[in-house]
Structure formats: C-alpha cells, structure tokens
Short mmCIF file of N, CA and C in Angstrom, two decimals:
data_model
loop_
_atom_site.label_atom_id
_atom_site.label_comp_id
_atom_site.label_asym_id
_atom_site.label_seq_id
_atom_site.Cartn_x
_atom_site.Cartn_y
_atom_site.Cartn_z
N MET A 1 37.32 -81.56 75.45
CA MET A 1 38.16 -81.47 76.52
C MET A 1 39.48 -80.54 76.35
N LEU A 2 40.00 -80.77 75.04
CA LEU A 2 41.14 -79.89 74.81
C LEU A 2 40.94 -78.53 74.82
N LYS A 3 39.68 -78.15 74.28
CA LYS A 3 39.23 -76.65 74.26
C LYS A 3 39.14 -76.26 75.64
N ALA A 4 38.59 -76.98 76.74
CA ALA A 4 38.46 -76.64 77.94
C ALA A 4 39.68 -76.25 78.60
N SER A 5 40.79 -77.35 78.32
CA SER A 5 42.03 -77.11 78.95
C SER A 5 42.72 -76.11 78.41
N PHE A 6 42.73 -75.65 77.01
CA PHE A 6 43.28 -74.50 76.46
C PHE A 6 42.47 -73.26 77.13
N GLY A 7 41.33 -73.27 77.30
CA GLY A 7 40.55 -72.15 77.97
C GLY A 7 41.14 -71.82 79.34
N ASP A 8 41.41 -72.94 80.05
CA ASP A 8 41.77 -72.82 81.44
C ASP A 8 43.00 -72.03 81.40
N LYS A 9 44.07 -72.35 80.36
CA LYS A 9 45.41 -71.67 80.46
C LYS A 9 45.39 -70.27 79.79
N LEU A 10 44.30 -69.72 79.35
CA LEU A 10 44.36 -68.55 78.64
C LEU A 10 44.82 -67.46 79.47
N VAL A 11 44.38 -67.58 80.97
CA VAL A 11 44.66 -66.29 81.77
C VAL A 11 46.10 -66.27 81.83
N GLU A 12 46.77 -67.64 82.00
CA GLU A 12 48.22 -67.64 82.06
C GLU A 12 48.90 -66.84 80.93
N ARG A 13 48.38 -67.19 79.61
CA ARG A 13 49.05 -66.79 78.55
C ARG A 13 48.91 -65.20 78.56
N ILE A 14 47.74 -64.83 79.04
CA ILE A 14 47.67 -63.28 79.06
C ILE A 14 48.61 -62.73 79.98
N GLU A 15 48.69 -63.30 81.17
CA GLU A 15 49.58 -62.93 82.11
C GLU A 15 51.13 -62.78 81.61
N GLU A 16 51.47 -63.79 80.89
CA GLU A 16 52.72 -63.96 80.28
C GLU A 16 52.91 -62.66 79.32
N ILE A 17 51.99 -62.37 78.52
CA ILE A 17 52.03 -61.21 77.55
C ILE A 17 52.02 -59.94 78.22
N GLU A 18 51.32 -59.74 79.45
CA GLU A 18 51.24 -58.52 80.27
C GLU A 18 52.63 -58.40 80.58
N ALA A 19 53.25 -59.45 81.22
CA ALA A 19 54.51 -59.32 81.94
C ALA A 19 55.74 -58.81 80.80
N ALA A 20 55.60 -59.35 79.64
CA ALA A 20 56.28 -58.66 78.49
C ALA A 20 56.18 -57.55 78.22
N ALA A 21 54.98 -56.88 78.45
CA ALA A 21 54.67 -55.62 78.12
C ALA A 21 55.12 -54.55 79.10
N ILE A 22 55.55 -54.97 80.20
CA ILE A 22 56.00 -53.94 81.45
C ILE A 22 56.83 -52.87 80.95
N PRO A 23 57.84 -53.00 80.29
CA PRO A 23 58.63 -51.99 79.71
C PRO A 23 57.92 -50.89 79.02
N LEU A 24 56.91 -51.31 78.20
CA LEU A 24 55.95 -50.31 77.52
C LEU A 24 55.22 -49.34 78.49
N SER A 25 55.24 -49.68 79.72
CA SER A 25 54.36 -48.80 80.72
C SER A 25 55.19 -48.04 81.50
N GLN A 26 56.64 -48.27 81.51
CA GLN A 26 57.53 -47.79 82.47
C GLN A 26 58.23 -46.59 81.81
N GLU A 27 58.33 -45.37 82.81
CA GLU A 27 59.19 -44.43 82.26
C GLU A 27 60.64 -44.76 82.49
N GLY A 28 61.46 -44.43 81.56
CA GLY A 28 62.84 -44.56 81.60
C GLY A 28 63.31 -45.96 81.01
N ALA A 29 62.25 -46.70 80.55
CA ALA A 29 62.89 -47.95 79.81
C ALA A 29 63.67 -47.56 78.61
N SER A 30 64.60 -48.14 78.42
CA SER A 30 65.46 -47.90 77.28
C SER A 30 64.83 -48.34 75.94
N GLU A 31 65.21 -47.90 74.82
CA GLU A 31 64.88 -48.20 73.42
C GLU A 31 65.09 -49.76 73.26
N ASP A 32 66.06 -50.33 73.87
CA ASP A 32 66.45 -51.74 73.60
C ASP A 32 65.30 -52.53 74.39
N GLU A 33 65.13 -52.17 75.54
CA GLU A 33 64.09 -52.75 76.47
C GLU A 33 62.69 -52.68 75.71
N MET A 34 62.44 -51.55 75.36
CA MET A 34 61.09 -51.45 74.62
C MET A 34 61.04 -52.35 73.40
N ALA A 35 62.17 -52.33 72.65
CA ALA A 35 62.11 -53.12 71.42
C ALA A 35 61.96 -54.51 71.64
N ARG A 36 62.64 -54.95 72.71
CA ARG A 36 62.51 -56.52 73.12
C ARG A 36 61.06 -56.68 73.55
N ALA A 37 60.54 -55.85 74.32
CA ALA A 37 59.12 -56.04 74.74
C ALA A 37 58.26 -56.28 73.64
N VAL A 38 58.34 -55.25 72.64
CA VAL A 38 57.47 -55.41 71.53
C VAL A 38 57.59 -56.55 70.68
N ASP A 39 58.82 -57.06 70.53
CA ASP A 39 59.04 -58.25 69.82
C ASP A 39 58.51 -59.52 70.58
N THR A 40 58.79 -59.55 71.90
CA THR A 40 58.21 -60.61 72.61
C THR A 40 56.65 -60.38 72.64
N LEU A 41 56.13 -59.23 72.52
CA LEU A 41 54.63 -59.32 72.43
C LEU A 41 54.07 -59.91 71.07
N GLN A 42 54.78 -59.58 69.94
CA GLN A 42 54.49 -59.99 68.81
C GLN A 42 54.54 -61.65 68.73
N ALA A 43 55.55 -62.13 69.19
CA ALA A 43 55.83 -63.62 68.99
C ALA A 43 54.65 -64.33 70.00
N LEU A 44 54.42 -63.79 71.15
CA LEU A 44 53.30 -64.28 71.92
C LEU A 44 51.76 -64.26 71.46
N SER A 45 51.69 -62.93 70.85
CA SER A 45 50.45 -62.76 70.45
C SER A 45 50.16 -63.53 69.05
N HIS A 46 51.28 -63.78 68.39
CA HIS A 46 51.08 -64.58 67.20
C HIS A 46 50.84 -66.09 67.66
N LYS A 47 51.46 -66.61 68.58
CA LYS A 47 51.05 -67.95 69.09
C LYS A 47 49.65 -68.01 69.56
N LEU A 48 49.24 -67.01 70.45
CA LEU A 48 47.85 -66.95 70.89
C LEU A 48 46.83 -66.83 69.69
N THR A 49 47.03 -66.11 68.67
CA THR A 49 46.33 -65.87 67.65
C THR A 49 45.89 -67.33 66.98
N GLY A 50 47.04 -68.17 66.61
CA GLY A 50 46.91 -69.27 66.03
C GLY A 50 46.34 -70.37 66.95
N SER A 51 46.67 -70.48 68.26
CA SER A 51 46.03 -71.61 69.13
C SER A 51 44.59 -71.15 69.55
N ALA A 52 44.28 -70.04 69.71
CA ALA A 52 42.97 -69.54 70.00
C ALA A 52 41.98 -69.87 68.89
N GLY A 53 42.43 -69.53 67.72
CA GLY A 53 41.65 -69.89 66.31
C GLY A 53 41.46 -71.39 66.43
N THR A 54 42.48 -72.14 66.54
CA THR A 54 42.33 -73.54 66.50
C THR A 54 41.48 -74.12 67.52
N PHE A 55 41.37 -73.60 68.60
CA PHE A 55 40.31 -74.15 69.74
C PHE A 55 39.05 -73.36 69.75
N GLY A 56 38.81 -72.60 68.70
CA GLY A 56 37.36 -72.10 68.60
C GLY A 56 37.09 -70.79 69.42
N PHE A 57 38.27 -70.16 69.83
CA PHE A 57 38.03 -68.84 70.58
C PHE A 57 38.28 -67.71 69.51
N ALA A 58 37.36 -67.51 68.67
CA ALA A 58 37.56 -66.45 67.46
C ALA A 58 37.73 -65.23 67.85
N ALA A 59 37.09 -64.74 68.75
CA ALA A 59 37.27 -63.24 69.22
C ALA A 59 38.76 -62.97 69.97
N ILE A 60 39.03 -64.08 70.70
CA ILE A 60 40.33 -63.94 71.19
C ILE A 60 41.51 -63.93 70.06
N SER A 61 41.16 -64.69 69.14
CA SER A 61 42.15 -64.85 68.10
C SER A 61 42.16 -63.45 67.27
N ASP A 62 41.12 -62.92 66.98
CA ASP A 62 40.86 -61.86 66.30
C ASP A 62 41.70 -60.60 67.04
N ALA A 63 41.40 -60.44 68.35
CA ALA A 63 42.00 -59.46 69.08
C ALA A 63 43.47 -59.57 69.28
N SER A 64 43.99 -60.72 69.34
CA SER A 64 45.28 -60.93 69.39
C SER A 64 45.97 -60.66 68.00
N ARG A 65 45.29 -61.08 67.09
CA ARG A 65 45.86 -60.61 65.64
C ARG A 65 46.16 -59.14 65.36
N LYS A 66 45.05 -58.42 66.07
CA LYS A 66 45.16 -56.91 65.87
C LYS A 66 46.20 -56.48 66.67
N LEU A 67 46.66 -57.05 67.85
CA LEU A 67 47.96 -56.86 68.69
C LEU A 67 49.12 -57.01 67.82
N GLY A 68 49.24 -58.11 67.18
CA GLY A 68 50.43 -58.65 66.38
C GLY A 68 50.58 -57.73 65.21
N ARG A 69 49.45 -57.48 64.57
CA ARG A 69 49.59 -56.54 63.35
C ARG A 69 50.06 -55.19 63.68
N LYS A 70 49.67 -54.40 64.75
CA LYS A 70 50.13 -53.40 65.18
C LYS A 70 51.73 -53.25 65.46
N ARG A 71 52.04 -54.42 66.03
CA ARG A 71 53.56 -54.45 66.20
C ARG A 71 54.29 -54.75 64.94
N GLY A 72 53.60 -55.31 63.83
CA GLY A 72 54.29 -55.39 62.61
C GLY A 72 54.42 -53.92 61.89
N ASN A 73 53.42 -53.13 62.06
CA ASN A 73 53.45 -51.96 61.55
C ASN A 73 54.51 -51.07 62.22
N LEU A 74 54.89 -51.15 63.46
CA LEU A 74 55.91 -50.58 64.00
C LEU A 74 57.52 -51.14 64.04
N LYS A 75 57.52 -52.05 63.20
CA LYS A 75 58.71 -52.93 63.20
C LYS A 75 60.06 -51.98 62.99
N GLU A 76 60.00 -51.16 61.95
CA GLU A 76 61.04 -50.27 61.58
C GLU A 76 60.97 -48.93 62.17
N ALA A 77 59.83 -48.61 62.83
CA ALA A 77 59.72 -47.10 63.38
C ALA A 77 60.15 -47.07 64.92
N LYS A 78 60.72 -46.09 65.27
CA LYS A 78 60.91 -45.72 66.55
C LYS A 78 59.55 -45.67 67.48
N LEU A 79 59.74 -46.33 68.57
CA LEU A 79 58.28 -46.43 69.40
C LEU A 79 58.03 -45.05 70.11
N THR A 80 56.88 -44.55 70.12
CA THR A 80 56.54 -43.36 70.58
C THR A 80 55.69 -43.64 71.74
N PRO A 81 55.31 -42.82 72.73
CA PRO A 81 54.64 -42.99 73.78
C PRO A 81 53.08 -43.34 73.36
N ALA A 82 52.75 -42.78 72.23
CA ALA A 82 51.40 -42.96 71.61
C ALA A 82 51.27 -44.49 71.23
N ASP A 83 52.40 -44.82 70.33
CA ASP A 83 52.41 -46.33 70.14
C ASP A 83 52.15 -47.18 71.43
N CYS A 84 53.16 -47.07 72.34
CA CYS A 84 53.19 -47.83 73.56
C CYS A 84 51.68 -47.95 74.08
N ARG A 85 51.03 -46.72 74.18
CA ARG A 85 49.76 -46.75 74.83
C ARG A 85 48.71 -47.64 73.94
N GLU A 86 48.82 -47.51 72.45
CA GLU A 86 48.03 -48.20 71.71
C GLU A 86 48.17 -49.68 71.80
N LEU A 87 49.53 -50.18 71.93
CA LEU A 87 49.87 -51.67 72.15
C LEU A 87 49.20 -52.11 73.52
N LEU A 88 49.26 -51.37 74.48
CA LEU A 88 48.76 -51.67 75.94
C LEU A 88 47.30 -51.56 75.79
N ASP A 89 46.71 -50.73 75.12
CA ASP A 89 45.18 -50.75 74.92
C ASP A 89 44.80 -52.08 74.14
N LEU A 90 45.51 -52.46 73.10
CA LEU A 90 45.11 -53.50 72.52
C LEU A 90 45.33 -54.87 73.29
N LEU A 91 46.23 -54.90 74.15
CA LEU A 91 46.64 -56.05 75.05
C LEU A 91 45.46 -56.02 76.03
N ALA A 92 44.89 -54.85 76.51
CA ALA A 92 43.80 -54.94 77.48
C ALA A 92 42.61 -55.46 76.80
N ASP A 93 42.43 -55.20 75.47
CA ASP A 93 41.15 -55.74 74.79
C ASP A 93 41.43 -57.16 74.87
N VAL A 94 42.47 -57.84 74.39
CA VAL A 94 42.57 -59.15 74.42
C VAL A 94 42.23 -59.80 75.88
N ALA A 95 42.80 -59.27 76.83
CA ALA A 95 42.59 -59.50 78.20
C ALA A 95 41.37 -59.45 78.66
N ALA A 96 40.42 -58.55 78.17
CA ALA A 96 39.14 -58.46 78.71
C ALA A 96 38.34 -59.60 77.85
N ILE A 97 38.59 -59.86 76.69
CA ILE A 97 37.88 -60.87 75.96
C ILE A 97 38.14 -62.36 76.63
N VAL A 98 39.38 -62.36 76.85
CA VAL A 98 39.82 -63.74 77.72
C VAL A 98 39.04 -63.78 79.04
N GLU A 99 38.83 -62.63 79.76
CA GLU A 99 38.29 -62.79 80.99
C GLU A 99 36.80 -63.02 80.97
N ASN A 100 36.17 -62.59 79.72
CA ASN A 100 34.70 -62.70 79.43
C ASN A 100 34.31 -63.83 78.47
N ARG A 101 35.33 -64.74 78.40
CA ARG A 101 35.03 -65.56 77.21
C ARG A 101 34.03 -66.53 77.54
N ASP A 102 33.60 -66.85 78.66
CA ASP A 102 32.42 -67.87 79.07
C ASP A 102 31.23 -67.14 78.98
N ARG A 103 31.10 -65.82 78.77
CA ARG A 103 29.80 -65.35 78.85
C ARG A 103 29.07 -65.21 77.48
N GLU A 104 29.79 -65.35 76.29
CA GLU A 104 29.14 -65.43 75.17
C GLU A 104 29.74 -66.61 74.37
N PRO A 105 28.92 -67.35 73.61
CA PRO A 105 29.52 -68.46 72.75
C PRO A 105 30.33 -67.90 71.60
N GLU A 106 31.22 -68.42 71.40
CA GLU A 106 31.95 -68.22 70.07
C GLU A 106 31.76 -69.09 69.04
N GLU A 107 32.00 -68.62 67.86
CA GLU A 107 31.95 -69.38 66.67
C GLU A 107 33.34 -70.11 66.45
N VAL A 108 33.39 -71.23 65.87
CA VAL A 108 34.64 -71.90 65.66
C VAL A 108 35.31 -71.16 64.54
N ALA A 109 36.51 -70.68 64.52
CA ALA A 109 37.39 -69.95 63.60
C ALA A 109 37.82 -71.01 62.56
N ASP A 110 37.76 -70.42 61.24
CA ASP A 110 38.33 -71.21 60.26
C ASP A 110 39.79 -71.30 60.39
N VAL A 111 40.19 -72.51 60.27
CA VAL A 111 41.71 -72.77 60.48
C VAL A 111 42.26 -73.09 59.23
#
C-alpha cells in the first residue's frame, strides 16, 4: 500500500523537479538563478533517489542518482549550455522511467 501511494506521487515529484529546472532551459537566466536551480535539482533528486530505492523503484532511484551526481560534478564549475542540456537530458530520463514505471517490474533496491 505504501509503495502504491508513493508510486502515485512520483509524477508530482517529477513535476516539482522539472519546475526547479526551468531556469536551465531559459535564455537570459542569470548565473545565480541557474545555480539555485541546479542546487534545488540536486536536493530534490537526492530525496527521490533515497525514497524511490526504499519503495522498490530501483530504476527511478538509479536514474535520479545520475542526475544528482552530475550536479555534484558541477558544484565548483561555471555552468555551460552543454552542462544544462545534460542535466535536462538526465531529468528527461528520470521522467520517462517514472512515466513507464508500471510497464516493467522492478527489483527491490538494496537499502
């Protein structure tokens, strides 16, 4: 029951992450706006990584972990347009897995 409830809320979580990422796709966003967006992406993806793994959504957890790691790799660097595209692509991967989560069974992640 908890897993089903968590699964039902995954779309909302992805929408929250996508909203945080908006400055990464906007021309003219300031460096501060982009940095805040990336920090928020990291925090939200970290939460999603842990909770998805806890509830047995291993593929979502793994994809979200990649998004968080990319952010960690950029922590001290100035974001380039290529970095922003890569973050948005990783976010799209997570969203696609969430959208298709009921099509293939997942293994329970080791917690």
